[in-house]
Amino acid sequence: MSSRRSGTPCAGLLGVYPDFLQKYRTPRVALVVFCLVSFTRTFSMNGVMMVVRPTLERRYQLMSYESGMILSSNDVASCLTMLPVAFLATHRNKPRFIGYGVATLGLGNLIVAAVHFLSPAYELSQAETDLCPMADAVSSCTRSGSISAVTIAYIDENVQKRKSSLYIGILNSMAIVGPALGFIVAGYTLSYYVDITTDVSALGLTSKSPAWIGAWWLGFLIAGAMGITLGLITMSLPKYLPGYDAVRDEKRADQSAISVASTLHSSEFGQRLTDLPRAIWRLLTNMPFVLLAFAVSFTQMFAIGILSMVTKFFESQLGIQSGTVAYLTGVVVHSAKEKRSGATS
C-alpha cells in the first residue's frame, strides 16, 4: 500500500505499511513507545552500569578513574552528537532518528555483554587482564542523549498544546523508573555467579565471598535486546501523526510562536549544519531557557555523580554487597527523586 493515507504518512518500515498498523498512529501509542525507549535508555546507563561498576573493576582490574572514564564516555558522546542530531532532525523523520539512536544504544549494550563471552574465563587466581576490550566495548554505548531531545520535539509537534505538558511529564517519569528498576535488576543478576554454568558450591563460594564476581553482563544483555527491538518499533512510526496540521495551526495562532516560526521553523532553515550556529545563538540569548538549562544541569550533575559512586562507597567502606546496595538504592534514592520531581512540577 502507499506510504501515505489521506495526506498523512503511514506507519511501517522498509516500504511495508500493513493496514493493521495504521490504527495505532495515535499520540497515546507513540507515548507508550517513547516511554519504553526512555526506560531502556536510563535502565542500562543510569541503572545497571552504576551498580556493576565495582564488579567490573574487580573482574578486569580497573582503577576508579578508568571506570569513571568509561562511564563518562557516554555523556561525552552525547554532548558531541546531541546538538547536530537534534538540529538535523527538525525537518526530517524524527522517529527514524530516535529509532537509529535506541538501536545503536542496544547494539552498544550487546557489545558490552559480549565482553564476558570474549574474555578468558574468570579464575579465582586470575592475573591482570587486558583492559582494552572492556574500554572499547563500553565506549560503544553512545548516542543516547540525543534520543530524549528529538522525542520531546516529536511529542510537542503532534500533541495538542493543552495535553503536551502531560505527555512530556509522563515521558520524563520513565527516566526515574528506568534507573530504579535498573538498580534492582542489576542487584538480582549479581546474586548469580559470573559464569552461570559453574557449580559455585564446588568452588566453596557464596555471594558474600570476597572473590565473588556476579553476572554483571546479564543486565546489558537484557537492555541490548530491548534497545534493538524498540529501535525497529520506533522507526515504524510515521513522520507525523494524524492531526498534525491542526496542532501546527493552533501553535501558529500564538503570537509568541509566530515570531520564532518565521525564522527557525521556515522550510529552508535547519536543512544544513551551517544554520546550527544561528540557532544556538538564539537559544543562548534566551535567558529563561539558559537559566532552566543550568538548573537541570546542576541537578543532574550531583545526582548522577553521587549515584555513580554510591555502590562502590558502601561496598568498600561498609562491606555491604553490591546486590544489597543496589536494592536499597533503587527503592530509596529513586523514590526520593520521584517525590522531589513531583514537588517541583
PDB file of C-alpha atoms in Angstrom, residues 36-324:
ATOM      1  CA  LEU A  36       9.709   2.306  26.717  1.00  0.00           C
ATOM      2  CA  VAL A  37      12.579   3.967  24.851  1.00  0.00           C
ATOM      3  CA  SER A  38      13.242   6.315  27.780  1.00  0.00           C
ATOM      4  CA  PHE A  39      13.053   3.394  30.191  1.00  0.00           C
ATOM      5  CA  THR A  40      15.557   1.343  28.192  1.00  0.00           C
ATOM      6  CA  ARG A  41      17.970   4.260  27.821  1.00  0.00           C
ATOM      7  CA  THR A  42      18.102   5.029  31.550  1.00  0.00           C
ATOM      8  CA  PHE A  43      17.811   1.379  32.630  1.00  0.00           C
ATOM      9  CA  SER A  44      21.235   0.499  31.247  1.00  0.00           C
ATOM     10  CA  MET A  45      23.365   3.625  31.612  1.00  0.00           C
ATOM     11  CA  ASN A  46      21.901   5.173  34.799  1.00  0.00           C
ATOM     12  CA  GLY A  47      20.912   1.913  36.459  1.00  0.00           C
ATOM     13  CA  VAL A  48      22.783  -1.260  35.554  1.00  0.00           C
ATOM     14  CA  MET A  49      26.120   0.419  34.813  1.00  0.00           C
ATOM     15  CA  MET A  50      26.113   2.254  38.152  1.00  0.00           C
ATOM     16  CA  VAL A  51      25.603  -0.988  40.083  1.00  0.00           C
ATOM     17  CA  VAL A  52      28.078  -3.234  38.267  1.00  0.00           C
ATOM     18  CA  ARG A  53      30.901  -0.695  38.277  1.00  0.00           C
ATOM     19  CA  PRO A  54      32.685  -2.185  41.356  1.00  0.00           C
ATOM     20  CA  THR A  55      32.249  -5.675  39.902  1.00  0.00           C
ATOM     21  CA  LEU A  56      33.827  -4.584  36.618  1.00  0.00           C
ATOM     22  CA  GLU A  57      36.749  -3.051  38.494  1.00  0.00           C
ATOM     23  CA  ARG A  58      37.442  -6.330  40.294  1.00  0.00           C
ATOM     24  CA  ARG A  59      36.862  -8.503  37.239  1.00  0.00           C
ATOM     25  CA  TYR A  60      39.115  -6.516  34.887  1.00  0.00           C
ATOM     26  CA  GLN A  61      41.458  -4.861  37.425  1.00  0.00           C
ATOM     27  CA  LEU A  62      40.241  -1.372  36.575  1.00  0.00           C
ATOM     28  CA  MET A  63      41.227   1.679  38.593  1.00  0.00           C
ATOM     29  CA  SER A  64      38.461   4.001  39.778  1.00  0.00           C
ATOM     30  CA  TYR A  65      39.469   6.751  37.376  1.00  0.00           C
ATOM     31  CA  GLU A  66      39.466   4.252  34.492  1.00  0.00           C
ATOM     32  CA  SER A  67      35.945   3.049  35.247  1.00  0.00           C
ATOM     33  CA  GLY A  68      34.926   6.683  35.669  1.00  0.00           C
ATOM     34  CA  MET A  69      36.235   7.473  32.198  1.00  0.00           C
ATOM     35  CA  ILE A  70      34.215   4.578  30.808  1.00  0.00           C
ATOM     36  CA  LEU A  71      31.066   5.901  32.485  1.00  0.00           C
ATOM     37  CA  SER A  72      31.664   9.427  31.218  1.00  0.00           C
ATOM     38  CA  SER A  73      32.290   8.272  27.630  1.00  0.00           C
ATOM     39  CA  ASN A  74      28.540   8.006  27.058  1.00  0.00           C
ATOM     40  CA  ASP A  75      27.977  11.562  28.288  1.00  0.00           C
ATOM     41  CA  VAL A  76      30.844  12.928  26.203  1.00  0.00           C
ATOM     42  CA  ALA A  77      29.473  11.239  23.085  1.00  0.00           C
ATOM     43  CA  SER A  78      26.009  12.611  23.862  1.00  0.00           C
ATOM     44  CA  CYS A  79      27.376  16.150  24.181  1.00  0.00           C
ATOM     45  CA  LEU A  80      29.110  15.858  20.823  1.00  0.00           C
ATOM     46  CA  THR A  81      26.114  14.422  18.969  1.00  0.00           C
ATOM     47  CA  MET A  82      23.071  15.912  20.694  1.00  0.00           C
ATOM     48  CA  LEU A  83      23.101  19.366  19.082  1.00  0.00           C
ATOM     49  CA  PRO A  84      23.717  18.339  15.456  1.00  0.00           C
ATOM     50  CA  VAL A  85      21.380  15.317  15.641  1.00  0.00           C
ATOM     51  CA  ALA A  86      18.536  17.258  17.266  1.00  0.00           C
ATOM     52  CA  PHE A  87      19.020  20.137  14.826  1.00  0.00           C
ATOM     53  CA  LEU A  88      19.088  17.984  11.693  1.00  0.00           C
ATOM     54  CA  ALA A  89      16.003  16.086  12.873  1.00  0.00           C
ATOM     55  CA  THR A  90      13.937  19.291  12.881  1.00  0.00           C
ATOM     56  CA  HIS A  91      12.584  18.883   9.335  1.00  0.00           C
ATOM     57  CA  ARG A  92      13.217  15.167   8.951  1.00  0.00           C
ATOM     58  CA  ASN A  93      11.654  11.900  10.104  1.00  0.00           C
ATOM     59  CA  LYS A  94      12.100  12.124  13.868  1.00  0.00           C
ATOM     60  CA  PRO A  95      11.032   8.531  14.667  1.00  0.00           C
ATOM     61  CA  ARG A  96      13.770   7.310  12.337  1.00  0.00           C
ATOM     62  CA  PHE A  97      16.368   9.374  14.214  1.00  0.00           C
ATOM     63  CA  ILE A  98      15.055   8.101  17.551  1.00  0.00           C
ATOM     64  CA  GLY A  99      14.946   4.523  16.281  1.00  0.00           C
ATOM     65  CA  TYR A 100      18.522   4.680  14.993  1.00  0.00           C
ATOM     66  CA  GLY A 101      19.647   6.087  18.330  1.00  0.00           C
ATOM     67  CA  VAL A 102      17.983   3.482  20.534  1.00  0.00           C
ATOM     68  CA  ALA A 103      19.065   0.661  18.208  1.00  0.00           C
ATOM     69  CA  THR A 104      22.656   1.931  18.416  1.00  0.00           C
ATOM     70  CA  LEU A 105      22.334   2.035  22.189  1.00  0.00           C
ATOM     71  CA  GLY A 106      21.031  -1.533  22.168  1.00  0.00           C
ATOM     72  CA  LEU A 107      23.916  -2.658  19.986  1.00  0.00           C
ATOM     73  CA  GLY A 108      26.362  -0.995  22.355  1.00  0.00           C
ATOM     74  CA  ASN A 109      24.857  -2.851  25.309  1.00  0.00           C
ATOM     75  CA  LEU A 110      25.165  -6.151  23.455  1.00  0.00           C
ATOM     76  CA  ILE A 111      28.829  -5.388  22.746  1.00  0.00           C
ATOM     77  CA  VAL A 112      29.379  -4.732  26.448  1.00  0.00           C
ATOM     78  CA  ALA A 113      27.741  -8.071  27.301  1.00  0.00           C
ATOM     79  CA  ALA A 114      29.861  -9.769  24.616  1.00  0.00           C
ATOM     80  CA  VAL A 115      32.998  -8.858  26.581  1.00  0.00           C
ATOM     81  CA  HIS A 116      32.070 -11.590  29.062  1.00  0.00           C
ATOM     82  CA  PHE A 117      31.989 -14.214  26.324  1.00  0.00           C
ATOM     83  CA  LEU A 118      35.110 -12.947  24.539  1.00  0.00           C
ATOM     84  CA  SER A 119      37.263 -12.642  27.653  1.00  0.00           C
ATOM     85  CA  PRO A 120      39.080 -15.579  29.250  1.00  0.00           C
ATOM     86  CA  ALA A 121      37.044 -17.399  31.881  1.00  0.00           C
ATOM     87  CA  TYR A 122      37.255 -15.852  35.336  1.00  0.00           C
ATOM     88  CA  GLU A 123      39.517 -17.722  37.735  1.00  0.00           C
ATOM     89  CA  LEU A 124      39.957 -17.116  41.439  1.00  0.00           C
ATOM     90  CA  SER A 125      43.714 -16.752  40.961  1.00  0.00           C
ATOM     91  CA  GLN A 126      43.271 -14.614  37.864  1.00  0.00           C
ATOM     92  CA  ALA A 127      46.123 -12.317  36.885  1.00  0.00           C
ATOM     93  CA  GLU A 128      45.609  -8.886  35.371  1.00  0.00           C
ATOM     94  CA  THR A 129      43.560  -8.918  32.202  1.00  0.00           C
ATOM     95  CA  ASP A 130      43.974  -6.781  29.126  1.00  0.00           C
ATOM     96  CA  LEU A 131      41.668  -3.811  29.637  1.00  0.00           C
ATOM     97  CA  CYS A 132      41.374  -2.590  26.046  1.00  0.00           C
ATOM     98  CA  PRO A 133      38.384  -4.762  25.030  1.00  0.00           C
ATOM     99  CA  MET A 134      36.399  -3.580  28.030  1.00  0.00           C
ATOM    100  CA  ALA A 135      37.059   0.104  27.414  1.00  0.00           C
ATOM    101  CA  ASP A 136      36.298  -0.162  23.716  1.00  0.00           C
ATOM    102  CA  ALA A 137      33.063  -2.030  24.335  1.00  0.00           C
ATOM    103  CA  VAL A 138      31.608   0.301  26.926  1.00  0.00           C
ATOM    104  CA  SER A 139      32.538   3.284  24.779  1.00  0.00           C
ATOM    105  CA  SER A 140      30.209   1.846  22.139  1.00  0.00           C
ATOM    106  CA  CYS A 141      27.200   2.744  24.310  1.00  0.00           C
ATOM    107  CA  THR A 142      26.765   6.156  22.719  1.00  0.00           C
ATOM    108  CA  ARG A 143      24.191   8.404  21.110  1.00  0.00           C
ATOM    109  CA  SER A 144      21.641   8.021  23.896  1.00  0.00           C
ATOM    110  CA  GLY A 145      21.470  11.705  24.838  1.00  0.00           C
ATOM    111  CA  SER A 146      20.018  12.963  21.553  1.00  0.00           C
ATOM    112  CA  ILE A 147      17.115  10.491  21.821  1.00  0.00           C
ATOM    113  CA  SER A 148      15.421  12.488  24.577  1.00  0.00           C
ATOM    114  CA  ALA A 149      15.643  15.829  22.753  1.00  0.00           C
ATOM    115  CA  VAL A 150      14.153  14.514  19.499  1.00  0.00           C
ATOM    116  CA  THR A 151      11.448  12.562  21.363  1.00  0.00           C
ATOM    117  CA  ILE A 152      10.167  15.640  23.174  1.00  0.00           C
ATOM    118  CA  ALA A 153      10.150  17.602  19.908  1.00  0.00           C
ATOM    119  CA  TYR A 154       8.051  14.890  18.208  1.00  0.00           C
ATOM    120  CA  ILE A 155       5.503  14.888  21.034  1.00  0.00           C
ATOM    121  CA  ASP A 156       5.325  18.678  21.047  1.00  0.00           C
ATOM    122  CA  GLU A 157       4.627  18.718  17.294  1.00  0.00           C
ATOM    123  CA  ASN A 158       1.908  16.056  17.308  1.00  0.00           C
ATOM    124  CA  VAL A 159       0.040  16.600  20.584  1.00  0.00           C
ATOM    125  CA  GLN A 160      -2.394  19.401  21.351  1.00  0.00           C
ATOM    126  CA  LYS A 161      -0.948  22.207  23.419  1.00  0.00           C
ATOM    127  CA  ARG A 162      -3.193  21.509  26.415  1.00  0.00           C
ATOM    128  CA  LYS A 163      -2.031  17.867  26.523  1.00  0.00           C
ATOM    129  CA  SER A 164       1.633  18.141  25.579  1.00  0.00           C
ATOM    130  CA  SER A 165       2.780  19.008  29.121  1.00  0.00           C
ATOM    131  CA  LEU A 166       1.049  15.909  30.480  1.00  0.00           C
ATOM    132  CA  TYR A 167       2.611  13.705  27.820  1.00  0.00           C
ATOM    133  CA  ILE A 168       6.094  15.103  28.423  1.00  0.00           C
ATOM    134  CA  GLY A 169       5.647  14.693  32.186  1.00  0.00           C
ATOM    135  CA  ILE A 170       4.721  11.036  31.762  1.00  0.00           C
ATOM    136  CA  LEU A 171       7.700  10.561  29.457  1.00  0.00           C
ATOM    137  CA  ASN A 172      10.105  12.145  31.938  1.00  0.00           C
ATOM    138  CA  SER A 173       8.788   9.944  34.747  1.00  0.00           C
ATOM    139  CA  MET A 174      10.197   6.940  32.910  1.00  0.00           C
ATOM    140  CA  ALA A 175      13.645   8.451  33.395  1.00  0.00           C
ATOM    141  CA  ILE A 176      13.049   7.756  37.103  1.00  0.00           C
ATOM    142  CA  VAL A 177      11.529   4.299  36.726  1.00  0.00           C
ATOM    143  CA  GLY A 178      14.317   3.141  34.391  1.00  0.00           C
ATOM    144  CA  PRO A 179      17.262   3.642  36.781  1.00  0.00           C
ATOM    145  CA  ALA A 180      15.236   2.361  39.748  1.00  0.00           C
ATOM    146  CA  LEU A 181      14.470  -0.941  38.038  1.00  0.00           C
ATOM    147  CA  GLY A 182      17.982  -0.991  36.610  1.00  0.00           C
ATOM    148  CA  PHE A 183      19.392  -0.945  40.136  1.00  0.00           C
ATOM    149  CA  ILE A 184      17.030  -3.704  41.273  1.00  0.00           C
ATOM    150  CA  VAL A 185      17.606  -5.940  38.242  1.00  0.00           C
ATOM    151  CA  ALA A 186      21.378  -5.481  38.423  1.00  0.00           C
ATOM    152  CA  GLY A 187      21.320  -6.334  42.110  1.00  0.00           C
ATOM    153  CA  TYR A 188      19.438  -9.520  41.305  1.00  0.00           C
ATOM    154  CA  THR A 189      21.782 -10.554  38.475  1.00  0.00           C
ATOM    155  CA  LEU A 190      24.824 -10.012  40.697  1.00  0.00           C
ATOM    156  CA  SER A 191      23.493 -12.723  43.004  1.00  0.00           C
ATOM    157  CA  TYR A 192      24.387 -15.201  40.239  1.00  0.00           C
ATOM    158  CA  TYR A 193      27.990 -16.179  39.575  1.00  0.00           C
ATOM    159  CA  VAL A 194      29.621 -14.530  36.547  1.00  0.00           C
ATOM    160  CA  ASP A 195      29.783 -17.923  34.814  1.00  0.00           C
ATOM    161  CA  ILE A 196      26.229 -19.134  35.353  1.00  0.00           C
ATOM    162  CA  THR A 197      27.153 -22.664  34.242  1.00  0.00           C
ATOM    163  CA  THR A 198      29.707 -23.082  37.048  1.00  0.00           C
ATOM    164  CA  ASP A 199      28.822 -25.030  40.184  1.00  0.00           C
ATOM    165  CA  VAL A 200      29.812 -22.468  42.822  1.00  0.00           C
ATOM    166  CA  SER A 201      29.352 -24.973  45.648  1.00  0.00           C
ATOM    167  CA  ALA A 202      32.295 -26.940  44.269  1.00  0.00           C
ATOM    168  CA  LEU A 203      34.394 -23.777  44.466  1.00  0.00           C
ATOM    169  CA  GLY A 204      33.287 -23.050  48.006  1.00  0.00           C
ATOM    170  CA  LEU A 205      31.934 -19.644  47.010  1.00  0.00           C
ATOM    171  CA  THR A 206      28.875 -17.697  48.088  1.00  0.00           C
ATOM    172  CA  SER A 207      27.636 -14.261  47.083  1.00  0.00           C
ATOM    173  CA  LYS A 208      29.249 -12.918  50.270  1.00  0.00           C
ATOM    174  CA  SER A 209      32.714 -14.251  49.433  1.00  0.00           C
ATOM    175  CA  PRO A 210      35.367 -11.573  48.716  1.00  0.00           C
ATOM    176  CA  ALA A 211      36.297 -13.351  45.470  1.00  0.00           C
ATOM    177  CA  TRP A 212      32.686 -13.437  44.243  1.00  0.00           C
ATOM    178  CA  ILE A 213      32.064 -11.898  40.821  1.00  0.00           C
ATOM    179  CA  GLY A 214      28.400 -11.567  39.901  1.00  0.00           C
ATOM    180  CA  ALA A 215      26.816 -11.951  36.473  1.00  0.00           C
ATOM    181  CA  TRP A 216      27.321  -8.287  35.586  1.00  0.00           C
ATOM    182  CA  TRP A 217      26.669  -8.899  31.877  1.00  0.00           C
ATOM    183  CA  LEU A 218      23.058 -10.105  32.167  1.00  0.00           C
ATOM    184  CA  GLY A 219      21.640  -6.601  32.602  1.00  0.00           C
ATOM    185  CA  PHE A 220      23.369  -5.364  29.456  1.00  0.00           C
ATOM    186  CA  LEU A 221      22.116  -8.378  27.527  1.00  0.00           C
ATOM    187  CA  ILE A 222      18.540  -7.522  28.524  1.00  0.00           C
ATOM    188  CA  ALA A 223      18.999  -3.828  27.690  1.00  0.00           C
ATOM    189  CA  GLY A 224      20.575  -4.672  24.333  1.00  0.00           C
ATOM    190  CA  ALA A 225      17.688  -6.875  23.251  1.00  0.00           C
ATOM    191  CA  MET A 226      15.184  -4.237  24.364  1.00  0.00           C
ATOM    192  CA  GLY A 227      17.051  -1.459  22.554  1.00  0.00           C
ATOM    193  CA  ILE A 228      17.222  -3.189  19.178  1.00  0.00           C
ATOM    194  CA  THR A 229      13.577  -4.309  19.383  1.00  0.00           C
ATOM    195  CA  LEU A 230      12.364  -0.838  20.334  1.00  0.00           C
ATOM    196  CA  GLY A 231      14.543   0.698  17.635  1.00  0.00           C
ATOM    197  CA  LEU A 232      12.653  -1.219  14.953  1.00  0.00           C
ATOM    198  CA  ILE A 233       9.291  -0.379  16.527  1.00  0.00           C
ATOM    199  CA  THR A 234      10.141   3.324  16.792  1.00  0.00           C
ATOM    200  CA  MET A 235      11.313   3.533  13.194  1.00  0.00           C
ATOM    201  CA  SER A 236       7.896   2.184  12.170  1.00  0.00           C
ATOM    202  CA  LEU A 237       6.139   5.302  13.486  1.00  0.00           C
ATOM    203  CA  PRO A 238       5.102   7.848  10.828  1.00  0.00           C
ATOM    204  CA  LYS A 239       6.920  11.128  10.321  1.00  0.00           C
ATOM    205  CA  TYR A 240       3.933  12.869  11.875  1.00  0.00           C
ATOM    206  CA  LEU A 241       0.591  11.704  13.251  1.00  0.00           C
ATOM    207  CA  PRO A 242      -2.963  12.424  12.098  1.00  0.00           C
ATOM    208  CA  GLY A 243      -3.984  15.814  13.466  1.00  0.00           C
ATOM    209  CA  TYR A 244      -0.528  17.290  12.959  1.00  0.00           C
ATOM    210  CA  ASP A 245      -1.869  20.135  10.822  1.00  0.00           C
ATOM    211  CA  ALA A 246      -4.402  21.117  13.495  1.00  0.00           C
ATOM    212  CA  VAL A 247      -1.712  21.193  16.174  1.00  0.00           C
ATOM    213  CA  ARG A 248       0.553  23.269  13.939  1.00  0.00           C
ATOM    214  CA  ASP A 249      -2.219  25.779  13.216  1.00  0.00           C
ATOM    215  CA  GLU A 250      -3.024  26.011  16.928  1.00  0.00           C
ATOM    216  CA  LYS A 251       0.557  26.915  17.752  1.00  0.00           C
ATOM    217  CA  ARG A 252       0.814  29.388  14.909  1.00  0.00           C
ATOM    218  CA  ALA A 253      -2.141  31.209  16.412  1.00  0.00           C
ATOM    219  CA  ASP A 254       0.023  32.002  19.418  1.00  0.00           C
ATOM    220  CA  GLN A 255       1.652  35.353  18.683  1.00  0.00           C
ATOM    221  CA  SER A 256       4.761  34.447  20.676  1.00  0.00           C
ATOM    222  CA  ALA A 257       5.330  31.434  18.432  1.00  0.00           C
ATOM    223  CA  ILE A 258       4.851  33.362  15.188  1.00  0.00           C
ATOM    224  CA  SER A 259       7.989  35.470  15.634  1.00  0.00           C
ATOM    225  CA  VAL A 260      10.118  32.371  16.133  1.00  0.00           C
ATOM    226  CA  ALA A 261       8.417  30.353  13.423  1.00  0.00           C
ATOM    227  CA  SER A 262       9.247  32.934  10.784  1.00  0.00           C
ATOM    228  CA  THR A 263      12.937  32.178  11.194  1.00  0.00           C
ATOM    229  CA  LEU A 264      13.574  28.876  12.923  1.00  0.00           C
ATOM    230  CA  HIS A 265      10.583  26.946  11.592  1.00  0.00           C
ATOM    231  CA  SER A 266      10.811  28.036   7.986  1.00  0.00           C
ATOM    232  CA  SER A 267      11.079  25.340   5.354  1.00  0.00           C
ATOM    233  CA  GLU A 268      14.637  26.372   4.490  1.00  0.00           C
ATOM    234  CA  PHE A 269      16.086  26.887   7.965  1.00  0.00           C
ATOM    235  CA  GLY A 270      17.562  23.779   9.585  1.00  0.00           C
ATOM    236  CA  GLN A 271      18.293  21.841   6.423  1.00  0.00           C
ATOM    237  CA  ARG A 272      22.060  22.423   6.725  1.00  0.00           C
ATOM    238  CA  LEU A 273      24.527  22.280   9.595  1.00  0.00           C
ATOM    239  CA  THR A 274      25.630  25.797   8.658  1.00  0.00           C
ATOM    240  CA  ASP A 275      22.358  27.020  10.214  1.00  0.00           C
ATOM    241  CA  LEU A 276      23.289  25.482  13.584  1.00  0.00           C
ATOM    242  CA  PRO A 277      25.377  28.418  14.941  1.00  0.00           C
ATOM    243  CA  ARG A 278      22.476  30.837  14.384  1.00  0.00           C
ATOM    244  CA  ALA A 279      20.066  28.507  16.184  1.00  0.00           C
ATOM    245  CA  ILE A 280      22.484  28.120  19.112  1.00  0.00           C
ATOM    246  CA  TRP A 281      22.900  31.885  19.352  1.00  0.00           C
ATOM    247  CA  ARG A 282      19.128  32.393  19.593  1.00  0.00           C
ATOM    248  CA  LEU A 283      18.982  29.858  22.430  1.00  0.00           C
ATOM    249  CA  LEU A 284      21.909  31.416  24.301  1.00  0.00           C
ATOM    250  CA  THR A 285      20.244  34.834  24.158  1.00  0.00           C
ATOM    251  CA  ASN A 286      17.021  33.375  25.596  1.00  0.00           C
ATOM    252  CA  MET A 287      17.673  33.900  29.316  1.00  0.00           C
ATOM    253  CA  PRO A 288      14.728  31.846  30.687  1.00  0.00           C
ATOM    254  CA  PHE A 289      15.947  28.881  28.640  1.00  0.00           C
ATOM    255  CA  VAL A 290      19.567  29.362  29.763  1.00  0.00           C
ATOM    256  CA  LEU A 291      18.628  29.544  33.458  1.00  0.00           C
ATOM    257  CA  LEU A 292      16.427  26.456  33.234  1.00  0.00           C
ATOM    258  CA  ALA A 293      19.186  24.591  31.410  1.00  0.00           C
ATOM    259  CA  PHE A 294      21.683  25.459  34.154  1.00  0.00           C
ATOM    260  CA  ALA A 295      19.222  24.356  36.844  1.00  0.00           C
ATOM    261  CA  VAL A 296      18.697  20.963  35.223  1.00  0.00           C
ATOM    262  CA  SER A 297      22.413  20.553  34.520  1.00  0.00           C
ATOM    263  CA  PHE A 298      23.480  21.177  38.114  1.00  0.00           C
ATOM    264  CA  THR A 299      20.769  18.864  39.449  1.00  0.00           C
ATOM    265  CA  GLN A 300      21.789  16.048  37.130  1.00  0.00           C
ATOM    266  CA  MET A 301      25.482  16.659  37.803  1.00  0.00           C
ATOM    267  CA  PHE A 302      25.110  15.985  41.520  1.00  0.00           C
ATOM    268  CA  ALA A 303      22.513  13.222  41.162  1.00  0.00           C
ATOM    269  CA  ILE A 304      24.430  11.195  38.571  1.00  0.00           C
ATOM    270  CA  GLY A 305      27.746  11.882  40.292  1.00  0.00           C
ATOM    271  CA  ILE A 306      26.501  10.503  43.605  1.00  0.00           C
ATOM    272  CA  LEU A 307      24.755   7.507  42.066  1.00  0.00           C
ATOM    273  CA  SER A 308      27.873   6.549  40.123  1.00  0.00           C
ATOM    274  CA  MET A 309      29.840   6.154  43.365  1.00  0.00           C
ATOM    275  CA  VAL A 310      27.233   5.041  45.911  1.00  0.00           C
ATOM    276  CA  THR A 311      27.580   1.309  45.209  1.00  0.00           C
ATOM    277  CA  LYS A 312      31.380   1.412  45.368  1.00  0.00           C
ATOM    278  CA  PHE A 313      31.337   3.516  48.556  1.00  0.00           C
ATOM    279  CA  PHE A 314      29.016   1.245  50.531  1.00  0.00           C
ATOM    280  CA  GLU A 315      30.776  -1.880  49.306  1.00  0.00           C
ATOM    281  CA  SER A 316      34.320  -0.711  50.079  1.00  0.00           C
ATOM    282  CA  GLN A 317      33.679   1.300  53.258  1.00  0.00           C
ATOM    283  CA  LEU A 318      30.849  -0.628  54.924  1.00  0.00           C
ATOM    284  CA  GLY A 319      31.355  -4.093  53.483  1.00  0.00           C
ATOM    285  CA  ILE A 320      27.834  -4.268  52.026  1.00  0.00           C
ATOM    286  CA  GLN A 321      27.398  -6.456  48.963  1.00  0.00           C
ATOM    287  CA  SER A 322      26.711  -4.775  45.600  1.00  0.00           C
ATOM    288  CA  GLY A 323      23.377  -6.546  45.230  1.00  0.00           C
ATOM    289  CA  THR A 324      22.133  -5.313  48.617  1.00  0.00           C
TER     290      THR A 324
END
